[in-house]
Short mmCIF file of C-alpha atoms and ligand atoms in Angstrom, two decimals:
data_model
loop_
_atom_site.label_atom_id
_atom_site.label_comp_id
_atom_site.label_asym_id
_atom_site.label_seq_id
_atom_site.Cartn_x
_atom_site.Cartn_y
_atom_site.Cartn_z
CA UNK A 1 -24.32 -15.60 16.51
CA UNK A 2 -25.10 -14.37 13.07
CA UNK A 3 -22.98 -12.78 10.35
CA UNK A 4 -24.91 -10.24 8.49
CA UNK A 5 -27.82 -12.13 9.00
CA UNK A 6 -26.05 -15.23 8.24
CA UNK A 7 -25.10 -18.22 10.70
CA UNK A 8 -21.31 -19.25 10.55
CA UNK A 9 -22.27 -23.04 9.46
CA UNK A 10 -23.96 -21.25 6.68
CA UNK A 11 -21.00 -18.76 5.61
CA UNK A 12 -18.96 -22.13 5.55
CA UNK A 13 -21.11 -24.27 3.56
CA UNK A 14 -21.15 -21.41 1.22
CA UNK A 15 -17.36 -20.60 0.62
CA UNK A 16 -15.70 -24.06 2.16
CA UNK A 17 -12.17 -21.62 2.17
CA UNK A 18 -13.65 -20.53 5.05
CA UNK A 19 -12.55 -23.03 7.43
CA UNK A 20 -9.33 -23.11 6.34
CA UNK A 21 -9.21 -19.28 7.05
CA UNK A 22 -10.65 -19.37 10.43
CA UNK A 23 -7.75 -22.12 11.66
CA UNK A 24 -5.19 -19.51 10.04
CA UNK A 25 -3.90 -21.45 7.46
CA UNK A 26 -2.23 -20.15 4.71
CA UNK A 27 -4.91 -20.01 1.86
CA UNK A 28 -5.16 -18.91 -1.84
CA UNK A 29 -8.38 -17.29 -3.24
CA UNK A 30 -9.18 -17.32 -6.86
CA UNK A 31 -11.17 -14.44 -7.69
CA UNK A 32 -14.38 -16.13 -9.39
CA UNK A 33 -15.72 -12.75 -10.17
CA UNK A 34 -12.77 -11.31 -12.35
CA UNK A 35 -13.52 -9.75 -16.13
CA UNK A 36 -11.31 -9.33 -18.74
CA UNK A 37 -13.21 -6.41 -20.07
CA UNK A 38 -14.30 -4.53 -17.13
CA UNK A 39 -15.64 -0.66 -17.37
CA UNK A 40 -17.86 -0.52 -14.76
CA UNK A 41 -15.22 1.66 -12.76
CA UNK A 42 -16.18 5.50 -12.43
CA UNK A 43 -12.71 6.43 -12.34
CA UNK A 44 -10.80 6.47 -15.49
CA UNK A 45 -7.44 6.82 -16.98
CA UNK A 46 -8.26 10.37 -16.90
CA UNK A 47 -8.11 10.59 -13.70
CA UNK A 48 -4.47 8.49 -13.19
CA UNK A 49 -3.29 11.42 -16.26
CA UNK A 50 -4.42 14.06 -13.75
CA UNK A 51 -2.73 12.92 -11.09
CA UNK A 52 0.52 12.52 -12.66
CA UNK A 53 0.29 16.02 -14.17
CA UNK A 54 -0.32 17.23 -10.34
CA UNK A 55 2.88 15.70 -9.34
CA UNK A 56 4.66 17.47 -11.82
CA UNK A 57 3.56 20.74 -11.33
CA UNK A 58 4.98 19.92 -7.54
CA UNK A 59 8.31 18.71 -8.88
CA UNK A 60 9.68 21.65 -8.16
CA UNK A 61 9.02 21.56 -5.09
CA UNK A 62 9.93 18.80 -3.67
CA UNK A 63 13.32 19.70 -5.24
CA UNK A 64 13.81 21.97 -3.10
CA UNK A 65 12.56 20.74 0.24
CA UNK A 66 13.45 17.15 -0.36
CA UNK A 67 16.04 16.93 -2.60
CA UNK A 68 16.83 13.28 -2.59
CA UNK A 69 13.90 13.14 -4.69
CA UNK A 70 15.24 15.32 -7.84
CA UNK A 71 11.45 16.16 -7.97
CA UNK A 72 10.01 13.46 -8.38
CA UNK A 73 8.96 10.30 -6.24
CA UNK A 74 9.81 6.75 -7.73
CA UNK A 75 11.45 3.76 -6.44
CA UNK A 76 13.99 1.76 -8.68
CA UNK A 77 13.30 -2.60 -9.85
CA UNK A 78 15.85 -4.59 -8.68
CA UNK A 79 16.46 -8.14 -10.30
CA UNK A 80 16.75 -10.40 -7.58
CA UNK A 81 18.26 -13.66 -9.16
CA UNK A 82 20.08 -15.16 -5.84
CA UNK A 83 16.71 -14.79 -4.01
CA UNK A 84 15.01 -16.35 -6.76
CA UNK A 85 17.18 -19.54 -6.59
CA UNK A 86 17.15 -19.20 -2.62
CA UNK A 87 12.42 -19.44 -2.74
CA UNK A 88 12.85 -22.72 -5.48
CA UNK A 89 15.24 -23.98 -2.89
CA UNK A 90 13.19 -23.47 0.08
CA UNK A 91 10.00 -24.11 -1.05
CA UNK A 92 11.47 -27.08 -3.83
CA UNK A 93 9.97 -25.56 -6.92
CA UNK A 94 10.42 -24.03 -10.01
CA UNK A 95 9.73 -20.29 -10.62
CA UNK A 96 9.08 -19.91 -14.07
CA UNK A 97 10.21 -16.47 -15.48
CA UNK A 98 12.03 -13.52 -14.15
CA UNK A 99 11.56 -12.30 -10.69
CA UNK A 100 12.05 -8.50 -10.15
CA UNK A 101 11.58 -6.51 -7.11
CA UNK A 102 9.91 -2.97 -7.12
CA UNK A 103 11.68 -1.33 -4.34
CA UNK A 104 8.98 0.81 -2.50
CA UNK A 105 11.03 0.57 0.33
CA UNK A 106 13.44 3.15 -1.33
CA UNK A 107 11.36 5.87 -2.07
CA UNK A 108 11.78 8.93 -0.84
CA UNK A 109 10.57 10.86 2.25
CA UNK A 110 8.31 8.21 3.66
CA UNK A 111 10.02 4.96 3.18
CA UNK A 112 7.26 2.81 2.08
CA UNK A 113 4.62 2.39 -0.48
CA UNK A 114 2.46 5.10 1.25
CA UNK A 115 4.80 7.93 0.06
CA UNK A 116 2.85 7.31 -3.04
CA UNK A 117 -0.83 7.86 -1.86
CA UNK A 118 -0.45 10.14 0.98
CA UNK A 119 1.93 12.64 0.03
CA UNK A 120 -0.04 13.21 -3.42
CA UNK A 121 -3.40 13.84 -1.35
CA UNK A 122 -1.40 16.32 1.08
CA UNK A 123 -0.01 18.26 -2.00
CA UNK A 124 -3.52 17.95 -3.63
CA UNK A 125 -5.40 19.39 -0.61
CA UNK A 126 -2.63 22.48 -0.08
CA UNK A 127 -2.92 23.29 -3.88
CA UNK A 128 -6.67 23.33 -3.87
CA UNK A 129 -6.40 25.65 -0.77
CA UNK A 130 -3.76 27.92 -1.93
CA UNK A 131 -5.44 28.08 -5.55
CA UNK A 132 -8.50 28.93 -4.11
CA UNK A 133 -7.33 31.74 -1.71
CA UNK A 134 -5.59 33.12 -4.88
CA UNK A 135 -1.56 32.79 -3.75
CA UNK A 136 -0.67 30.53 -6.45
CA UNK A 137 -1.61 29.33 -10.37
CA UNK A 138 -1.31 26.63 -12.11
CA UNK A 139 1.62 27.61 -13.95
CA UNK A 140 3.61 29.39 -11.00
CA UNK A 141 6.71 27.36 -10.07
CA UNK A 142 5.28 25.74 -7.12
CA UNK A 143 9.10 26.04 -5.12
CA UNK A 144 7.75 29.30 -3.81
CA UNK A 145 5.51 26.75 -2.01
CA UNK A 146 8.58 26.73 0.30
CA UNK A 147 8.37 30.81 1.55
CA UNK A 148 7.16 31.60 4.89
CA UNK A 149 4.62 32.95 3.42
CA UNK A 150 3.18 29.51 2.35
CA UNK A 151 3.77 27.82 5.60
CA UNK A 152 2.30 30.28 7.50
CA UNK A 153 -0.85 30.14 5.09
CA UNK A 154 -1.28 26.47 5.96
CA UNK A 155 0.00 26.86 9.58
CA UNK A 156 -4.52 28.25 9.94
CA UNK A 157 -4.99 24.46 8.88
CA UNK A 158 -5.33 20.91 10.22
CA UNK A 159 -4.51 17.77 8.48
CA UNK A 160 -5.88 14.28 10.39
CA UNK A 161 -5.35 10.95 9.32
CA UNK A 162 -5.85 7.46 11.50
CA UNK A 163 -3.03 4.73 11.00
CA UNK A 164 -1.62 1.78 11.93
CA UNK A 165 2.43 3.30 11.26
CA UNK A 166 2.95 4.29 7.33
CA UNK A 167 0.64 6.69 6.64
CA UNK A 168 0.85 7.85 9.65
CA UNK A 169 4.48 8.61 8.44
CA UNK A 170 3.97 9.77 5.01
CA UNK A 171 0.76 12.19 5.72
CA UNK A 172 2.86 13.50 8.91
CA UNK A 173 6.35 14.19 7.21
CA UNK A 174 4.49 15.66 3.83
CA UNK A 175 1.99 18.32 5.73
CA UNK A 176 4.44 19.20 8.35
CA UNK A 177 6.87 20.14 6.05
CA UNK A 178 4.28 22.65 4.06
CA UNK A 179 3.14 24.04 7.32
CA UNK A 180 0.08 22.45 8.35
CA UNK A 181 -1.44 21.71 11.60
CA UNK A 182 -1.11 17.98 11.32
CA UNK A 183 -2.45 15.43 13.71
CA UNK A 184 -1.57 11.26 13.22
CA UNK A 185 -4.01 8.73 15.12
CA UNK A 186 -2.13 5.85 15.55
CA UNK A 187 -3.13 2.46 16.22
CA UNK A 188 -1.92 0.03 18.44
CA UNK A 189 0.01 -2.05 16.26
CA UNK A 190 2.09 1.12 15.23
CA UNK A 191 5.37 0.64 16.30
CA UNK A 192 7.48 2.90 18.67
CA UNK A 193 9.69 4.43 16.90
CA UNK A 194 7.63 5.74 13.99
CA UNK A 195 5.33 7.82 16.77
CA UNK A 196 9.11 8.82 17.93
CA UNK A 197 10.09 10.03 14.54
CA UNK A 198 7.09 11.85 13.97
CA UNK A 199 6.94 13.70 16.94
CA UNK A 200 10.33 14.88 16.02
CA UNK A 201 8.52 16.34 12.85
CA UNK A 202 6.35 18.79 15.34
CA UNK A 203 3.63 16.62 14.36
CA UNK A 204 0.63 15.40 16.92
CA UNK A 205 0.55 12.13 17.80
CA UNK A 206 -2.20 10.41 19.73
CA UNK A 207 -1.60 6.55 20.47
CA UNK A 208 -4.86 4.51 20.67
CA UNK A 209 -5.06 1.12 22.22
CA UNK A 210 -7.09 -0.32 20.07
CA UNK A 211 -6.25 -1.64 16.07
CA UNK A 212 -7.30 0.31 12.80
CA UNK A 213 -10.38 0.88 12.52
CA UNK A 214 -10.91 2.73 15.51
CA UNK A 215 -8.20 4.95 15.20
CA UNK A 216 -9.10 6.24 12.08
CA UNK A 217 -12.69 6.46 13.55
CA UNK A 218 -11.68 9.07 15.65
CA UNK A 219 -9.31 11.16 13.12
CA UNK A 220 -12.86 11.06 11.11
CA UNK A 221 -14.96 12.11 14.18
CA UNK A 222 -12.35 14.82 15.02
CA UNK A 223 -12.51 16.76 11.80
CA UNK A 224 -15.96 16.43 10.95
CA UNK A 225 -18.19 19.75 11.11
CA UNK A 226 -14.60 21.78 11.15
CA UNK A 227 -14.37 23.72 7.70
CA UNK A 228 -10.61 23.89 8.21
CA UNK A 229 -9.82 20.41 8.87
CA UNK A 230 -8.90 17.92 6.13
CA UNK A 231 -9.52 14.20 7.11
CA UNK A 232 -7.60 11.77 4.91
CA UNK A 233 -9.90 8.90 4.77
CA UNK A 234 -7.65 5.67 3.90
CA UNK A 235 -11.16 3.68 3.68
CA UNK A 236 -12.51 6.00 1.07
CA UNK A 237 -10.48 7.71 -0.57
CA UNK A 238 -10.15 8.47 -4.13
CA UNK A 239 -7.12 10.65 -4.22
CA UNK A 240 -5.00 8.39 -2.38
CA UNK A 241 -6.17 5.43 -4.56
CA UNK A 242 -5.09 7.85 -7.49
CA UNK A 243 -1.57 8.31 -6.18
CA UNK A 244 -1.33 4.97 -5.80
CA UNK A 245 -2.64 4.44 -9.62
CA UNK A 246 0.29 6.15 -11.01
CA UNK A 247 2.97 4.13 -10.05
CA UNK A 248 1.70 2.44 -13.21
CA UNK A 249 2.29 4.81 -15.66
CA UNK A 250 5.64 5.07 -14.30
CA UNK A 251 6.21 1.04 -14.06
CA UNK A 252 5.43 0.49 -17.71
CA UNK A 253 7.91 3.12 -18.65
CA UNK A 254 10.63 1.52 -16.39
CA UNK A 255 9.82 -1.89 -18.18
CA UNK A 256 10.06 -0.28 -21.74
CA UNK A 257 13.60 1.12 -20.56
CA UNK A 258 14.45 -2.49 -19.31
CA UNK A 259 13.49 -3.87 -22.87
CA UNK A 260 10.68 -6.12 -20.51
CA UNK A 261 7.67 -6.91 -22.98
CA UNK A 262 4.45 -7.29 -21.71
CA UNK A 263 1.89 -9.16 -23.64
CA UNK A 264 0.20 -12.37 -24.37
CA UNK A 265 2.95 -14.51 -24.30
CA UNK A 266 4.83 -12.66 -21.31
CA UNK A 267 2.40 -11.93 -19.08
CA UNK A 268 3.26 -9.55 -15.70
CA UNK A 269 2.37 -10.94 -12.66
CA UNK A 270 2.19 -8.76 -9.42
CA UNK A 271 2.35 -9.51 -5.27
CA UNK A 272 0.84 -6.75 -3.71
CA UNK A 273 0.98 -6.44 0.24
CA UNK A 274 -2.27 -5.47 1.17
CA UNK A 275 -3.82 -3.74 3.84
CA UNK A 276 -6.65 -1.83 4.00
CA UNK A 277 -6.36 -2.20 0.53
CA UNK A 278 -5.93 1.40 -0.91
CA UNK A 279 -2.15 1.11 -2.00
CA UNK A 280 -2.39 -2.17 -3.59
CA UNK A 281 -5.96 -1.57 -4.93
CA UNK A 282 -4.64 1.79 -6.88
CA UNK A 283 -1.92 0.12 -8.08
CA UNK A 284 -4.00 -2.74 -9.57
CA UNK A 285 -5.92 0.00 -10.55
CA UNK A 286 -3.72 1.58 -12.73
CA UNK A 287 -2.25 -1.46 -14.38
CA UNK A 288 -5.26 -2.99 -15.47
CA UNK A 289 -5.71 0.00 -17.84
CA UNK A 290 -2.33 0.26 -18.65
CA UNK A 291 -1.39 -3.21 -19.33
CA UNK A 292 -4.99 -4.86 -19.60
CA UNK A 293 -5.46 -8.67 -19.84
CA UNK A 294 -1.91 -9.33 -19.83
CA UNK A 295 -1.31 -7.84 -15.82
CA UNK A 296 -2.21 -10.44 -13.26
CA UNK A 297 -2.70 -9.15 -9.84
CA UNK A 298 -2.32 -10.94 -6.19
CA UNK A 299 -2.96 -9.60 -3.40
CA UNK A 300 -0.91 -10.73 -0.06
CA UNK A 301 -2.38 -10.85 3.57
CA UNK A 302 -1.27 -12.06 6.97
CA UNK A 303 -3.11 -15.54 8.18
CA UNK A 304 -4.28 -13.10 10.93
CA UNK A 305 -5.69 -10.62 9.22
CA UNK A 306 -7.13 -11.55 5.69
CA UNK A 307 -10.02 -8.70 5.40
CA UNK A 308 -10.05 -8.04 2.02
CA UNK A 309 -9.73 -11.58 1.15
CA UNK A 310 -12.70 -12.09 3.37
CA UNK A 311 -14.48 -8.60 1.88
CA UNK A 312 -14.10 -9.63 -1.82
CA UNK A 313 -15.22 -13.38 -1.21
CA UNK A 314 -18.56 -12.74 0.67
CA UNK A 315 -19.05 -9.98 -1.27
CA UNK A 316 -19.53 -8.58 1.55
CA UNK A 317 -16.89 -5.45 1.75
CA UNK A 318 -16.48 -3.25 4.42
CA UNK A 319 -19.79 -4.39 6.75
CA UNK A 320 -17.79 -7.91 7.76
CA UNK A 321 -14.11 -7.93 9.56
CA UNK A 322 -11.87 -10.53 10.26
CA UNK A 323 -13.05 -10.50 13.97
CA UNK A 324 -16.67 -11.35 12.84
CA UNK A 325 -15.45 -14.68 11.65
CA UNK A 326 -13.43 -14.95 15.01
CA UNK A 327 -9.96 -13.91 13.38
CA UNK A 328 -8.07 -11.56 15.86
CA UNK A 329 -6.25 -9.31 13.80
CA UNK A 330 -3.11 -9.68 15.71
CA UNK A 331 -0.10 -9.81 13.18
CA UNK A 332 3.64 -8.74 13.38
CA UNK A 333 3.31 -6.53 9.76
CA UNK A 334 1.78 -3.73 11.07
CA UNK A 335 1.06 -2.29 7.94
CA UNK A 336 -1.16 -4.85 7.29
CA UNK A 337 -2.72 -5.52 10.16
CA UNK A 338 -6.31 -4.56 8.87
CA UNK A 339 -9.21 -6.34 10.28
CA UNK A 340 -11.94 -4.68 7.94
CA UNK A 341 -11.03 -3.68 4.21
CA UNK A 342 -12.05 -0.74 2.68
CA UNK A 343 -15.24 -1.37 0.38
CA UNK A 344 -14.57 1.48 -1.87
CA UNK A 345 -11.77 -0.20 -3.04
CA UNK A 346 -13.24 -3.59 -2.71
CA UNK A 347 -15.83 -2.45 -5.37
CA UNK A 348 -12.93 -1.11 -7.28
CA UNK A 349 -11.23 -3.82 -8.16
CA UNK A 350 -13.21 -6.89 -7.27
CA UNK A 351 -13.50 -7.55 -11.22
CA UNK A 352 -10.19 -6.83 -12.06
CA UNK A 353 -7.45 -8.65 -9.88
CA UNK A 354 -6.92 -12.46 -10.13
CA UNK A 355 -6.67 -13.59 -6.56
CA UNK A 356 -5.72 -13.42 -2.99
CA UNK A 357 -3.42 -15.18 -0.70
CA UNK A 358 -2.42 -15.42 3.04
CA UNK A 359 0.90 -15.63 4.64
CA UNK A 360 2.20 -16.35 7.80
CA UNK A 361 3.72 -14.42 9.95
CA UNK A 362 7.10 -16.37 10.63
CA UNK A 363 7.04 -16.62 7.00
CA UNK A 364 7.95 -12.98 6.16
CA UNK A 365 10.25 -13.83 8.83
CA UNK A 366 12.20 -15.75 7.19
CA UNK A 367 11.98 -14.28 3.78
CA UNK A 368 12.87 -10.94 5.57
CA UNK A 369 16.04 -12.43 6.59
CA UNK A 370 16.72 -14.57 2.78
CA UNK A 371 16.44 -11.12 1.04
CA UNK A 372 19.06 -9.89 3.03
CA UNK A 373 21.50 -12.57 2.59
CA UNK A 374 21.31 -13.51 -0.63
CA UNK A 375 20.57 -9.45 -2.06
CA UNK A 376 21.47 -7.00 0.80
CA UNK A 377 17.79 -5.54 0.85
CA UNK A 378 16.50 -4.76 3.94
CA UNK A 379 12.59 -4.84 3.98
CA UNK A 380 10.20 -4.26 6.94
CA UNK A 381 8.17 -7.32 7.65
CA UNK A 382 5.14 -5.82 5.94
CA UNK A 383 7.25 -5.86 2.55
CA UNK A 384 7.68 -9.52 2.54
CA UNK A 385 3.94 -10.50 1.66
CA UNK A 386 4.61 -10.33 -2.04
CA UNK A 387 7.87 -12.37 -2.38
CA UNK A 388 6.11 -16.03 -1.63
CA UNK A 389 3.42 -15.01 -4.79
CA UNK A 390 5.46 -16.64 -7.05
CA UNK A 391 5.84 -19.64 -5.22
CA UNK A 392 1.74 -20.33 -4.07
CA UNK A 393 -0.06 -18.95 -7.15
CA UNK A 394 2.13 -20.94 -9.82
CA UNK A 395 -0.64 -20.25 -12.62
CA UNK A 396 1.48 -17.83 -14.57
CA UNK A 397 4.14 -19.58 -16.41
CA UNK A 398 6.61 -17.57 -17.84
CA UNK A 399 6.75 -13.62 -18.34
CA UNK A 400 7.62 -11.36 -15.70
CA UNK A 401 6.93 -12.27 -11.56
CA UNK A 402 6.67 -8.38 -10.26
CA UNK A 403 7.42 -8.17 -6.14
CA UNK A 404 5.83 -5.10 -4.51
CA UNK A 405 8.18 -4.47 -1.93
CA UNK A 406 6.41 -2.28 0.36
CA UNK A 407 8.63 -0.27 3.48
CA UNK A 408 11.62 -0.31 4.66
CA UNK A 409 14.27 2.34 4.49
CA UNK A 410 13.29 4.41 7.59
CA UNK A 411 12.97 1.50 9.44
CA UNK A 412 16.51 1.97 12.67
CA UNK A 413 18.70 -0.86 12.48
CA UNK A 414 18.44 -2.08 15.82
CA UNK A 415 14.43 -2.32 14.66
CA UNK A 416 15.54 -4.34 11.82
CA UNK A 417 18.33 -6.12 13.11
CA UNK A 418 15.42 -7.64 16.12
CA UNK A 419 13.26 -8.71 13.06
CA UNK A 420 16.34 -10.46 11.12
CA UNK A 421 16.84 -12.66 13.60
CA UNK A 422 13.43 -14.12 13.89
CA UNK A 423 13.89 -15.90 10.64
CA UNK A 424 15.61 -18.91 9.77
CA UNK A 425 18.55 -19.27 7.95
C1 PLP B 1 0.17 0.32 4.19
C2 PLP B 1 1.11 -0.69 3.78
C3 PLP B 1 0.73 -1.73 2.92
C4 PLP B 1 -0.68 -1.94 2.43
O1 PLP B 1 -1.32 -0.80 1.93
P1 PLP B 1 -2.88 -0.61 2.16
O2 PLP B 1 -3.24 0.62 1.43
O3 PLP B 1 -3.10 -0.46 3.64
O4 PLP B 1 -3.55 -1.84 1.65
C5 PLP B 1 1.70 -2.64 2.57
N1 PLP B 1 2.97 -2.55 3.00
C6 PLP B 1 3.37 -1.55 3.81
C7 PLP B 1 4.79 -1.51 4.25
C8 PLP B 1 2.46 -0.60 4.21
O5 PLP B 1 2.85 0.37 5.02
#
């Protein structure tokens, strides 16, 4: 059986990581093809500026309807010093540097990193409608968003996205509470009670049986041909990759606050959960411009499902999965339970990050249960794939180890409580 025209014993001979990949052991990938000076990328810094200046002219809002946010959606860094000394214990090694931990799993409305894509292309799409049927400028304060009047406009409107939980979560929360017609396709690794919690939104839920890919096949199918349905395609995407992006320009202002240099001498090195690789791949995105040669990025992906590992190293993108290669895609962190990457973002950052690595499941386990003992975080298992980077890439000596903790605060106790105990002391 061939692989894009390809026999396995000749994918193998050709990238010997293979093998280890297929048995589902825990691997790192060295990304051959990354550039220090890379400009090949249509998007720019431009577009990360215009993003940012979107989500200000929305502060106001969000004031108002979610005012936990104070306007403006951002997660804290925690230092996480016990934990550090609890992974060189463990794993009997020596992490050179400081370890922080970017708490995703705090930010507002959604819970996980996806509050960063998602909600900005929800808010992008109703301004673009609302601009364009002449109810709002630029410089209006957008709280009046809020009024009847507003929610009835998009009310005449349908929103669709295809998930495996997160997204699901942050698209559904964000264009329910504006007022559109909004539809989440969730896969089967989405767990119960985010489906539960949406559905107490008033949004539509429709459970598929099978993984990813085909649920956001049919979200796509759905709104095609229909001039008042928005699809939000997490496989090609561009605004969500640019709401993503930003986190950057905020992260390098939360560093200057924290008197944390970044340069030759103290490099930043970043574990980023990914996925399908949109949230991750923005945020690499945006710190390779920001920060430049001294930003090193990892990616993190369950032994079960490494797709963009598999995407980036054949070179192959979106046209192989991880079932191709006769990996099932069956992982407990559903929100990276991908079995085919995205390609636009493949292309996007296939010169820019410096490797990717798998994990296993029991793993995050365990880690899941070390954060909470030695720092009182509690994480969803997806949120753990960062926190071994540290430990397996050991290139960066020095400088600053940056965790991307991913999801976590929505996630019901008696959810998390069932997770806890599956890892070891
Ligand atoms: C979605 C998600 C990721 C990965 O993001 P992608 O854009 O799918 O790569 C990581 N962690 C959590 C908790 C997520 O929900």
């Amino acid at each position: 059986m061939a692989i894009q025209n390809k026999s396995l014993e000749k994918w193998k001979a050709e990238f010997p990581l293979l093998t280890d990949l297929i048995q589902l052991k825990e691997v790192l990938w060295i990304n051959p093809n990354k550039v220090e000076d890379s400009s090949i990328s249509k998007l720019s810094i431009e577009d990360i500026l215009e993003a940012e200046a979107l989500l200000k002219r929305f502060a106001p809002y969000f004031k108002k309807v979610f005012p936990e946010t104070n306007g403006i959606i951002e997660s804290p860094i925690s230092k996480i010093n016990t934990m550090k000394a609890k992974l060189e214990k463990e794993y009997d090694t020596q992490i050179h540097g400081r370890l922080l931990l970017k708490r995703d799993d705090r930010l507002p409305i959604a819970g996980s990193i996806k509050a960063r894509g998602g909600i900005y292309e929800v808010i992008k799409h109703a301004e673009k409608l609302a601009l364009g049927h002449a109810i709002l400028k630029k410089d209006d304060d957008y709280a009046i968003l809020a009024d009847k009047k507003f929610t009835e406009f998009f009310s005449a409107f349908h929103i669709k996205v295809g998930s495996t939980g997160n997204l699901g979560l942050s698209i559904g929360i964000m264009s329910a509470k504006l007022g559109f017609n909004v539809t989440v396709h969730m896969s089967s690794d989405a767990k119960q009670w985010k489906k539960d919690l949406l559905r107490q939104r008033g949004v539509n839920v429709v459970e598929h049986k099978a993984d990813y890919s085909v649920a956001v096949e049919q979200g796509r199918n759905e709104c095609e041909k229909k001039l008042t349905c928005h699809f939000i395609d997490d496989e090609n995407s561009k605004d969500l990759f640019m709401g993503y992006a930003v986190a950057a320009l905020r992260l390098k202002k939360q560093l200057d606050e924290m008197k944390i240099k970044v340069d030759s001498e103290n490099p930043l090195s970043v574990y980023l959960p990914c996925g399908v690789g949109g949230g991750p791949g923005g945020i690499a995105f945006g710190l390779h411009h920001v920060f430049g040669e001294h930003v090193h990025c990892y990616f993190a992906e369950p032994t079960h499902s490494p797709s963009m590992l598999l995407g980036l190293m054949t070179g192959q993108h979106e046209k192989v999965s991880v079932q191709d290669f006769g990996i099932d895609n069956l992982t407990a962190p559903d929100g990276l339970a991908v079995g085919r990457a995205s390609g636009f973002v493949g292309r996007e950052i296939e010169s820019i990050i410096d490797g990717v690595y798998t994990v296993d499941d029991q793993q995050l386990y365990d880690m899941l249960r070390w954060v909470y003992n030695t720092e009182r975080i509690k994480l969803e298992p997806s949120a753990l794939a960062g926190m071994i980077g540290p430990v397996v890439t050991r290139k960066h000596k020095g400088g600053t180890h940056l965790v991307w903790a991913t999801g976590g605060k929505l996630v019901p106790q008696e959810v998390w409580i069932e997770d806890y105990l599956k890892g070891s002391q």
